[in-house]
PDB file of C-alpha atoms and ligand atoms in Angstrom:
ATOM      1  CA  UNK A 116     139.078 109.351  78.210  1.00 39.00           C
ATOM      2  CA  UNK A 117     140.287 112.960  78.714  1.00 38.00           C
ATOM      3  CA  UNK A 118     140.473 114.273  82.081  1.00 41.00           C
ATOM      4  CA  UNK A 119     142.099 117.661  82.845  1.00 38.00           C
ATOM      5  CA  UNK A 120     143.916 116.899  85.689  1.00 42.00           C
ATOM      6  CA  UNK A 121     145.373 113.713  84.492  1.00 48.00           C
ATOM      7  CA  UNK A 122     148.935 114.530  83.417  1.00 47.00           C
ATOM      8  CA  UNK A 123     149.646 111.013  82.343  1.00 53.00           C
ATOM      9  CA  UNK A 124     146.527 111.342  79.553  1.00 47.00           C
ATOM     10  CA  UNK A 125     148.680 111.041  76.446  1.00 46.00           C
ATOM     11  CA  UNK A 126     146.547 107.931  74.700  1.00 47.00           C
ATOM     12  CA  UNK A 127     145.044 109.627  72.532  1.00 41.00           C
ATOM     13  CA  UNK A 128     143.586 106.483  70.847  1.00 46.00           C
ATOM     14  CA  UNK A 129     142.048 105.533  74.326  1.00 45.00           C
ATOM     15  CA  UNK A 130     140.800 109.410  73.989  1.00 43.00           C
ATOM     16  CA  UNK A 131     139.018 109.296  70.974  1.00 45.00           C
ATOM     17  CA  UNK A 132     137.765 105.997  71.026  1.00 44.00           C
ATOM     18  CA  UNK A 133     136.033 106.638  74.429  1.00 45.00           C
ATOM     19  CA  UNK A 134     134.764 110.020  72.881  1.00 46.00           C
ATOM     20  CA  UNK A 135     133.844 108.320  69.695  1.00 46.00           C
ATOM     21  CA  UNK A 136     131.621 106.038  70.999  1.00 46.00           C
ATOM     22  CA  UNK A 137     130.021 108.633  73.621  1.00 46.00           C
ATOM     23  CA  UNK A 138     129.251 111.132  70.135  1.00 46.00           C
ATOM     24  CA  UNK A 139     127.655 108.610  68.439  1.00 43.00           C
ATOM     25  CA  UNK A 140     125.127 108.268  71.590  1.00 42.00           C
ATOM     26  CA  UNK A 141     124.726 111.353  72.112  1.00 45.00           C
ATOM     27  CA  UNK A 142     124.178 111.975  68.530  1.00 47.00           C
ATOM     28  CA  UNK A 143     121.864 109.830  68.386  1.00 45.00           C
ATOM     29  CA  UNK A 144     119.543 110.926  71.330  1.00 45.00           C
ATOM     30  CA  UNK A 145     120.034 113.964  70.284  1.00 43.00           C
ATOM     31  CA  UNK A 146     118.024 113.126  66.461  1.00 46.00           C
ATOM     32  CA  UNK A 147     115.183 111.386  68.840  1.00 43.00           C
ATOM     33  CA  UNK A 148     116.288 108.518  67.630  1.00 44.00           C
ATOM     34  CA  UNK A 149     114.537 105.436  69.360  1.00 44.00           C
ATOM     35  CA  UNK A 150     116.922 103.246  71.037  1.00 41.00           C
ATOM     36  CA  UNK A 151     115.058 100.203  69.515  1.00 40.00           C
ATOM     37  CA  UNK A 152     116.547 101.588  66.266  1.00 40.00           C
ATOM     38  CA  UNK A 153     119.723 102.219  66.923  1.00 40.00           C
ATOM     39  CA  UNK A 154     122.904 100.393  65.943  1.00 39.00           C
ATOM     40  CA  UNK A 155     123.649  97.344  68.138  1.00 37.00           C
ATOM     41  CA  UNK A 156     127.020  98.640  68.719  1.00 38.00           C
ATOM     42  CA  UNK A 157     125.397 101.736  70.432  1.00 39.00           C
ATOM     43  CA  UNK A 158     124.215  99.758  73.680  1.00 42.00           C
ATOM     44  CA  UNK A 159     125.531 100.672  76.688  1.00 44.00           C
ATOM     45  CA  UNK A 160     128.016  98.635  77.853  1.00 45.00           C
ATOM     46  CA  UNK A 161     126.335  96.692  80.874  1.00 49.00           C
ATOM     47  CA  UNK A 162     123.710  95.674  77.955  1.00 48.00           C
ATOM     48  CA  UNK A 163     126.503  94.611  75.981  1.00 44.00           C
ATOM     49  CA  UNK A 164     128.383  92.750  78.843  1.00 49.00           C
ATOM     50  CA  UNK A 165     125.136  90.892  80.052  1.00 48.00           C
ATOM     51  CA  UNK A 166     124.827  89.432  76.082  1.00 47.00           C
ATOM     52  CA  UNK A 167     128.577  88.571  75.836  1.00 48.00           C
ATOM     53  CA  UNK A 168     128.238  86.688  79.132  1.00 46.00           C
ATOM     54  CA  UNK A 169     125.454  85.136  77.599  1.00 46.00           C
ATOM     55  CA  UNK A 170     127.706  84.268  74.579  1.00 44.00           C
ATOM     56  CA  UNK A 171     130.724  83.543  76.628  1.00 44.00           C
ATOM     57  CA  UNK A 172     128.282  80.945  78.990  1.00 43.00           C
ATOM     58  CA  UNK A 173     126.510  79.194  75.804  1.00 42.00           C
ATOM     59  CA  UNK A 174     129.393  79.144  72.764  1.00 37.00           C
ATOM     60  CA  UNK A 175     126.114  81.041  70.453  1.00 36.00           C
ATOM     61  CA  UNK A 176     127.414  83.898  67.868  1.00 33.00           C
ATOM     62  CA  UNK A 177     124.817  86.298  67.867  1.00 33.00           C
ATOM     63  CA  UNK A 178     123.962  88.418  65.238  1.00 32.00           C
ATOM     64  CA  UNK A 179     120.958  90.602  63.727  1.00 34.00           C
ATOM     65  CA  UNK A 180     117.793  88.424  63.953  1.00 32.00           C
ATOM     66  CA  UNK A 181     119.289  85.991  66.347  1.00 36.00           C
ATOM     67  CA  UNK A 182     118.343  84.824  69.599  1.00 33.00           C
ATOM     68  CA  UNK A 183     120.385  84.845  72.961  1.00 37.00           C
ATOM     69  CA  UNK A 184     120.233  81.174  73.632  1.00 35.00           C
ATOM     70  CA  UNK A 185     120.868  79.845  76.691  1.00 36.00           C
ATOM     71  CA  UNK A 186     121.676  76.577  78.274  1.00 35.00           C
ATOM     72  CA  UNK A 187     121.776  75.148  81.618  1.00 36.00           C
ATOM     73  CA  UNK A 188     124.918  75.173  82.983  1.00 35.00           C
ATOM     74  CA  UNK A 189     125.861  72.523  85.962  1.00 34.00           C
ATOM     75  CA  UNK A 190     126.368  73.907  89.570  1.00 36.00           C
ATOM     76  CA  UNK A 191     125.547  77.230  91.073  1.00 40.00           C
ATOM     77  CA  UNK A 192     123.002  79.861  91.798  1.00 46.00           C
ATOM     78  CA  UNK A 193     120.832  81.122  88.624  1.00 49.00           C
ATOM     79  CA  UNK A 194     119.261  84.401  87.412  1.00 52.00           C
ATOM     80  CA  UNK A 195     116.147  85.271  85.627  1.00 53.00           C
ATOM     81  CA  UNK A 196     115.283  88.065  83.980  1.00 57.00           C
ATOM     82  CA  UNK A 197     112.774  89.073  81.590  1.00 66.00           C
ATOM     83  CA  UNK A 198     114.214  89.020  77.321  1.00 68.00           C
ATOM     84  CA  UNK A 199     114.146  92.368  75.936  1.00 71.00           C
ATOM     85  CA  UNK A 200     114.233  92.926  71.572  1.00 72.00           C
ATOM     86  CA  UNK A 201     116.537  95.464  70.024  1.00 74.00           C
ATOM     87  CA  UNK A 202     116.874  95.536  66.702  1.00 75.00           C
ATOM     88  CA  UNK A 203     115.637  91.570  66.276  1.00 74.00           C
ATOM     89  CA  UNK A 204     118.496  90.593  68.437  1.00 74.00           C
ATOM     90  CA  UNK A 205     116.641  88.791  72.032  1.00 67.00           C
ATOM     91  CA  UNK A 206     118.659  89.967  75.152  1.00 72.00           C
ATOM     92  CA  UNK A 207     118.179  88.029  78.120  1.00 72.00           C
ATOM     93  CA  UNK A 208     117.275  85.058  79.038  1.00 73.00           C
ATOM     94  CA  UNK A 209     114.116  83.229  77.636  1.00 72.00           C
ATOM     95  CA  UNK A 210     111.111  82.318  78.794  1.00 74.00           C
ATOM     96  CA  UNK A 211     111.549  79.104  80.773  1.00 77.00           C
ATOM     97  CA  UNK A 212     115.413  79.142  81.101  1.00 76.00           C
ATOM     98  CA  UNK A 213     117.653  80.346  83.253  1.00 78.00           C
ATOM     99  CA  UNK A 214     121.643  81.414  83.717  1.00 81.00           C
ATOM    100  CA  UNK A 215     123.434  79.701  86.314  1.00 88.00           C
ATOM    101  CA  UNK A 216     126.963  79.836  87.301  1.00 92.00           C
ATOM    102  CA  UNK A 217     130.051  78.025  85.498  1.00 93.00           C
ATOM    103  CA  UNK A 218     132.909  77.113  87.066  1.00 96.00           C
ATOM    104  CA  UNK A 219     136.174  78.297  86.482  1.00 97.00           C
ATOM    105  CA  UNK A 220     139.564  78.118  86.349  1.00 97.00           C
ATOM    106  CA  UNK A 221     142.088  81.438  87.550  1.00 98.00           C
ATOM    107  CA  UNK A 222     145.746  81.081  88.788  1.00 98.00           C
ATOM    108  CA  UNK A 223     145.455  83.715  91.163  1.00 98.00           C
ATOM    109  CA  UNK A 224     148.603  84.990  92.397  1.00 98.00           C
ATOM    110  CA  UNK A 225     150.208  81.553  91.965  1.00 98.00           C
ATOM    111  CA  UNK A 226     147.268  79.528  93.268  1.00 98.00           C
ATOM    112  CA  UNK A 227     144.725  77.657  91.337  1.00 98.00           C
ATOM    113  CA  UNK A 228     141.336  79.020  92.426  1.00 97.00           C
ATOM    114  CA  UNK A 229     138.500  77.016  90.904  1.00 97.00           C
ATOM    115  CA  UNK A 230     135.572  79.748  91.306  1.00 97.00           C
ATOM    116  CA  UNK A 231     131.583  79.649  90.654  1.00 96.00           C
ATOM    117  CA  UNK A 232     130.671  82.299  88.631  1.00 96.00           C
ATOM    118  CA  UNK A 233     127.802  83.879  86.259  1.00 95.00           C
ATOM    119  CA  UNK A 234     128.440  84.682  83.340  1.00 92.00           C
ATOM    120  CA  UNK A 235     127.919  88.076  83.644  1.00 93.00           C
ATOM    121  CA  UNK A 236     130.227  88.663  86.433  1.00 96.00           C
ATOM    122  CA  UNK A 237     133.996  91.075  85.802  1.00 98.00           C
ATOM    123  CA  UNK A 238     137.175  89.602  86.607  1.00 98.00           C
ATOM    124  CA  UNK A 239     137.645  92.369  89.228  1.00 98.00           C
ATOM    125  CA  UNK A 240     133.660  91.919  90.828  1.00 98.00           C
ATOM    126  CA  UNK A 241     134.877  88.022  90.982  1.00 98.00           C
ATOM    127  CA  UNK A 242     138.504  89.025  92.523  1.00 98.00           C
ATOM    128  CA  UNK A 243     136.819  91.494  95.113  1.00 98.00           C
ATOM    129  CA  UNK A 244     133.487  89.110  96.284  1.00 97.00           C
ATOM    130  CA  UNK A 245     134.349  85.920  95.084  1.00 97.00           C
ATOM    131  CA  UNK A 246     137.873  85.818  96.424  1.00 98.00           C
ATOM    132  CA  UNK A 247     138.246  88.913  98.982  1.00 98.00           C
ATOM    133  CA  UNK A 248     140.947  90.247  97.522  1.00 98.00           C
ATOM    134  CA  UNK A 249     140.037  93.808  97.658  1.00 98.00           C
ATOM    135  CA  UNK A 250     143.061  95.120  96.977  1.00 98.00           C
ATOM    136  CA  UNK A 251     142.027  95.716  93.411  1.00 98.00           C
ATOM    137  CA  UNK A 252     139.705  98.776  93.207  1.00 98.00           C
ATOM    138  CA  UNK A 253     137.056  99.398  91.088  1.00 98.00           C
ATOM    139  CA  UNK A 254     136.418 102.708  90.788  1.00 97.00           C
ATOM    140  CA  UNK A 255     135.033 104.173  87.518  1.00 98.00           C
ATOM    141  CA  UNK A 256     133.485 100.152  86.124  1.00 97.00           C
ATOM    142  CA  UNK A 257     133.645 101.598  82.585  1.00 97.00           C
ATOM    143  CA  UNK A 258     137.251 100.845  81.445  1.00 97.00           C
ATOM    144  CA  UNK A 259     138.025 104.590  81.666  1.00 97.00           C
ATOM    145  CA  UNK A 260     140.071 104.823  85.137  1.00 98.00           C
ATOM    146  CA  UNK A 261     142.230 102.152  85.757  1.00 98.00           C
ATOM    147  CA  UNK A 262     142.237 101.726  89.417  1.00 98.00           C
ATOM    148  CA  UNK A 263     140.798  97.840  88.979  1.00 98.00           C
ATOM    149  CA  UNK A 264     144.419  97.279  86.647  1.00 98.00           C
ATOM    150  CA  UNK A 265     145.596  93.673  87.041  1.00 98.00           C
ATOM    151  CA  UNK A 266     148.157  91.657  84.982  1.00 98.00           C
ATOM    152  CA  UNK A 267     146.389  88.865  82.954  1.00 98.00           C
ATOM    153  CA  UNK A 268     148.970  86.546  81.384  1.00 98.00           C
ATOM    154  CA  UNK A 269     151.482  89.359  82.326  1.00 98.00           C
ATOM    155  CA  UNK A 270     149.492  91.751  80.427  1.00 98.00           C
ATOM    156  CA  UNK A 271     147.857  94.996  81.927  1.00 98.00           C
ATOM    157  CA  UNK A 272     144.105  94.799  81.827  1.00 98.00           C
ATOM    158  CA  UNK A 273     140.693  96.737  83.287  1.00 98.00           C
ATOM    159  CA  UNK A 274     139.437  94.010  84.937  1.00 98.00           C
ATOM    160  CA  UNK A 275     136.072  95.831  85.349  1.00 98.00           C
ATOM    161  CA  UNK A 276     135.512  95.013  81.518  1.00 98.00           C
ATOM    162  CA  UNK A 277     137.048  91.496  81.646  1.00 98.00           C
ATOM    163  CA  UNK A 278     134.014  88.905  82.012  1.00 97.00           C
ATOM    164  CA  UNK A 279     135.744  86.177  84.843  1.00 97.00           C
ATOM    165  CA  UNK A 280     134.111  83.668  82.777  1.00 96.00           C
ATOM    166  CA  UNK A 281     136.005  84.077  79.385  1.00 96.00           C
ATOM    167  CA  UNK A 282     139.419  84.130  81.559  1.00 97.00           C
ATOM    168  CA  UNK A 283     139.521  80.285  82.738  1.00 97.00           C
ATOM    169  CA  UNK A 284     142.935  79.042  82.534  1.00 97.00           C
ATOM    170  CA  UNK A 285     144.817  82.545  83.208  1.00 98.00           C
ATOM    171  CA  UNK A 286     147.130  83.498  85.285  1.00 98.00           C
ATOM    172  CA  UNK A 287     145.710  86.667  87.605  1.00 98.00           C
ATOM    173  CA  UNK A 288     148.341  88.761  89.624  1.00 98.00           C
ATOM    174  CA  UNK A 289     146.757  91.535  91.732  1.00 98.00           C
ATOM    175  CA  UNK A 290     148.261  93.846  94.055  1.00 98.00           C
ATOM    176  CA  UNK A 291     147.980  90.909  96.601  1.00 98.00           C
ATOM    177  CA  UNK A 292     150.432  89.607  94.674  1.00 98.00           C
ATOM    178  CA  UNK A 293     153.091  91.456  94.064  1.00 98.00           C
ATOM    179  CA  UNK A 294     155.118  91.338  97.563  1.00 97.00           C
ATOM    180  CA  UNK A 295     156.850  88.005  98.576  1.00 95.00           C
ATOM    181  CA  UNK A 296     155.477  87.284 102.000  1.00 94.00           C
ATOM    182  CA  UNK A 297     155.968  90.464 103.724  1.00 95.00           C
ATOM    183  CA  UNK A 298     158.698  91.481 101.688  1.00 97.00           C
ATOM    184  CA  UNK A 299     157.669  94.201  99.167  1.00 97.00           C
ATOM    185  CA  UNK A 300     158.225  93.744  95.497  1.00 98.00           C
ATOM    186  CA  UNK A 301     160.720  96.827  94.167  1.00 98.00           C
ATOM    187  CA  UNK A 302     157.413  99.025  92.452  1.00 98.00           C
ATOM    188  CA  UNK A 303     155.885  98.693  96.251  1.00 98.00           C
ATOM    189  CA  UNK A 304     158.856  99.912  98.106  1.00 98.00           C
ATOM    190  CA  UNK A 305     159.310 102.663  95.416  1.00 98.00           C
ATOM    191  CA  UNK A 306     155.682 103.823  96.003  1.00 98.00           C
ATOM    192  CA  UNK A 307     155.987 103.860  99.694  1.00 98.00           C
ATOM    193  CA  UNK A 308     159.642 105.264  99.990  1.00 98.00           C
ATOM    194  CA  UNK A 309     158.485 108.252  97.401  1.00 98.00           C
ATOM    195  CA  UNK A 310     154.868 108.464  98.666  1.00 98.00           C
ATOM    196  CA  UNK A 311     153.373 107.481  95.617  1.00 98.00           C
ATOM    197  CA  UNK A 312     149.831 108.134  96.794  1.00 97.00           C
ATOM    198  CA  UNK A 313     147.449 109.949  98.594  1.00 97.00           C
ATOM    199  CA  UNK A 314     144.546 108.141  99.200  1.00 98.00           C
ATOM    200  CA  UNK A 315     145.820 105.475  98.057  1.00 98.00           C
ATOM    201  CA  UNK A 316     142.452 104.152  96.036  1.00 98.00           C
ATOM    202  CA  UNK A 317     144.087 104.308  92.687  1.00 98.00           C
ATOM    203  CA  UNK A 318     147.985 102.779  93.709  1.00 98.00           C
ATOM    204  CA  UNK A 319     147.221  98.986  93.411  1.00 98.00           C
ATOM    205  CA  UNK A 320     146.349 100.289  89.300  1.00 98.00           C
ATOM    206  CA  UNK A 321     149.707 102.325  88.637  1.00 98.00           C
ATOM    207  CA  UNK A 322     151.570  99.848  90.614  1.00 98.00           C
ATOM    208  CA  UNK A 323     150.467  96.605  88.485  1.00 98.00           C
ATOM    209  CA  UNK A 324     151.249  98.849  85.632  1.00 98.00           C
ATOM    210  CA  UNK A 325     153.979  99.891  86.822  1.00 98.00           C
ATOM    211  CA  UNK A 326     155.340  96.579  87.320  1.00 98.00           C
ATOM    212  CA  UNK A 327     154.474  95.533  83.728  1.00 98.00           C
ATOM    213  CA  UNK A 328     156.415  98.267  82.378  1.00 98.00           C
ATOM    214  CA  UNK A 329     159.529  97.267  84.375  1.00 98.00           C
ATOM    215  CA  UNK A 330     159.369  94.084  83.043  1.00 97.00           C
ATOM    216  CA  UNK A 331     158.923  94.565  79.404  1.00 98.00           C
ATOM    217  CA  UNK A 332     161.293  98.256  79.566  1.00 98.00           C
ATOM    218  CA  UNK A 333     163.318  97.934  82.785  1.00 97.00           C
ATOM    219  CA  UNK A 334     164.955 101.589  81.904  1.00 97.00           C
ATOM    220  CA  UNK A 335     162.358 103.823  80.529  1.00 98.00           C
ATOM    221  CA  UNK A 336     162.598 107.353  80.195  1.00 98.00           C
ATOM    222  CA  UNK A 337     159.640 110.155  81.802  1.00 98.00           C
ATOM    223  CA  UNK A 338     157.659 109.993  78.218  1.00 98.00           C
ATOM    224  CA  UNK A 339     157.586 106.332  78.094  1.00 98.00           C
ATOM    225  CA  UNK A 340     156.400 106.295  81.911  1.00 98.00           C
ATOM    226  CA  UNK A 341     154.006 109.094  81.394  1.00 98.00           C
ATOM    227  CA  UNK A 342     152.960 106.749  78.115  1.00 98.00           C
ATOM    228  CA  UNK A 343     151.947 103.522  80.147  1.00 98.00           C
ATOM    229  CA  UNK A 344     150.362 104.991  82.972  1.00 98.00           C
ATOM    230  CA  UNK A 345     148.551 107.403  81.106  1.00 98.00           C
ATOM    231  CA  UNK A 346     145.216 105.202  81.278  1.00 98.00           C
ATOM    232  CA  UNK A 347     145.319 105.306  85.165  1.00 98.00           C
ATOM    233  CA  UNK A 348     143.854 108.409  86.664  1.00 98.00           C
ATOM    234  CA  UNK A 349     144.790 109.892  90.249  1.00 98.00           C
ATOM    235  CA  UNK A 350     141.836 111.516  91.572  1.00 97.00           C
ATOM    236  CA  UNK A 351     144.066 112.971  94.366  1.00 98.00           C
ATOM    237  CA  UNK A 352     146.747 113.738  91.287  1.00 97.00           C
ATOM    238  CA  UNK A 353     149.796 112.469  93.214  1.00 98.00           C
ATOM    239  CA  UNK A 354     151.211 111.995  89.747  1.00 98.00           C
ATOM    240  CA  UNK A 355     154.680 113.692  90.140  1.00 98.00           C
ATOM    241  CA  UNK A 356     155.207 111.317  93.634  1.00 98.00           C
ATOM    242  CA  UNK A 357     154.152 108.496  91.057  1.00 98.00           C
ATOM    243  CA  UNK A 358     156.339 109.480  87.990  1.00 98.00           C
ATOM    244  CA  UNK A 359     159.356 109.694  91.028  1.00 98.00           C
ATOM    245  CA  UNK A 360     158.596 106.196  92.329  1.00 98.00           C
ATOM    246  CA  UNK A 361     158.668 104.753  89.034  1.00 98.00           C
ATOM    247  CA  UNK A 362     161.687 106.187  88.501  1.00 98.00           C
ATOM    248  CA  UNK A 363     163.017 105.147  91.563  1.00 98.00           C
ATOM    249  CA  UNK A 364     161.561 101.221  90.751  1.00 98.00           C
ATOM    250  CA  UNK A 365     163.648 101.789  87.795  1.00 98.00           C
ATOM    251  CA  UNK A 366     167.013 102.397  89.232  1.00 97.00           C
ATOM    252  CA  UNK A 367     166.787  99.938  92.507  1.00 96.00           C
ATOM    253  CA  UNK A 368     169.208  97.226  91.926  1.00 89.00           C
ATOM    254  CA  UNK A 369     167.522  94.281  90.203  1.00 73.00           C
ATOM    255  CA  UNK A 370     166.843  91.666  92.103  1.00 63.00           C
TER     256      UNK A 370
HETATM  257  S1  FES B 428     137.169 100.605  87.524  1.00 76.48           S
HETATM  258 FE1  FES B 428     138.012  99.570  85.846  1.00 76.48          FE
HETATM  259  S2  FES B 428     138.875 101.144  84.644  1.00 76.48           S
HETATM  260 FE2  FES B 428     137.870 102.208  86.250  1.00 76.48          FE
HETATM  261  S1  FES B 429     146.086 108.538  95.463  1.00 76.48           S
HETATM  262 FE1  FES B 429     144.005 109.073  95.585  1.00 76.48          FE
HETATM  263  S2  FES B 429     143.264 108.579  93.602  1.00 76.48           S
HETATM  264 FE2  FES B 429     145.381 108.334  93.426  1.00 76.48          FE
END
């Protein structure tokens, strides 16, 4: 994703895969060619994130000429909607059946949260209405802007493109997370001290990322911080008040 004002844009894999897939779109709209024809890996992503729920809720492998088949799941609300046909693959749900909610498994923040969800549901739409912890934004919902950031299994994620059902059994941490009781982790105090922020929407992202780049490179230098925070955009572009708290996080005594 390239974004002028985003200093810390130096991924250019993220880049050109984002732009990759938006050419091959737009190329192809632009030969008139009919979406029914296109490649399956050309659907747009909420097409694609409805089938791998689908997938994720059933255990089915779907390929060309394959149906979308879907079981009954115990417990919950359920959805119907009306199969569509691309390219002999059957999205949706068929005639007669219906998606309901699974239950699953998250360690959110240290606490086992057993939580009803569909199958098409994000990680951060489940952390946000599910579990009211708003504290993790979503701002773009297409993997490009990193405000929804949250460590899965320690590991930085968009948890806009994460389905909540294919995560049971991880461990979460959001920004709820991060302080102990009302005593604020090192990355928090570092943002507030150095006014990492302006409107604050994006600074639960950088700080989660943040914090998993302390913990796997507790010294890095301006390139490397530049490097891992380069997938979270600042709309307000506070990013030399960022780059300084970071900096700061890194040279606070260790705890
Ligand atoms: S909201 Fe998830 S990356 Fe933008
Ligand atoms: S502080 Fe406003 S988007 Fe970053």
């Amino acid at each position: 994703m390239a974004d002028g004002n985003n200093l810390f844009d130096e991924d250019p894999q993220k880049t050109s895969k984002s732009e990759k897939s938006e050419k091959t779109t737009n190329d192809q709209q632009k030969q008139g060619q009919p979406e029914g024809e296109r490649s399956p890996w050309s659907l747009s992503r909420r097409r694609l994130i409805a089938g791998a729920g689908a997938v994720a809720a059933t255990g089915v492998v779907v390929g060309t000429g394959a149906t979308v088949a879907v079981e009954k799941l115990g417990g919950g609300s359920s959805n119907k909607s009306t199969p569509t046909q691309s390219n002999g693959v059957t999205y949706g749900v068929p005639s007669g059946e219906s998606v309901t909610a699974s239950v699953v498994r998250l360690n959110v923040n240290g606490v086992d949260q057993f939580v009803s969800v569909m199958p098409n549901q994000s990680l951060a739409e489940v952390l946000r209405e599910n579990l009211g912890l708003t504290g993790t934004k979503t701002g773009c919902d297409r993997s490009e802007c990193g405000a929804c950031t949250v460590l899965v299994d320690g590991v930085p994620h968009n948890s806009c493109s994460l389905l909540a059902i294919r995560e049971d059994g991880k461990s979460i941490i959001t920004v709820e997370g991060l302080a102990q009781g009302t005593t604020l982790s090192t990355v928090q105090k570092a943002f507030m001290d150095n006014m990492g922020y302006q409107c604050g929407f994006c600074t639960s992202g950088q700080m989660l990322q943040a914090t998993a780049l302390l913990k796997s490179n507790p010294n890095p230098d301006e390139a490397a911080i530049r490097h891992a925070l380069s997938g979270n955009l600042c709309k307000c572009a506070a990013y030399p008040n960022i780059l300084a708290s970071v900096q700061a996080a890194a040279k606070a005594p260790k705890a």
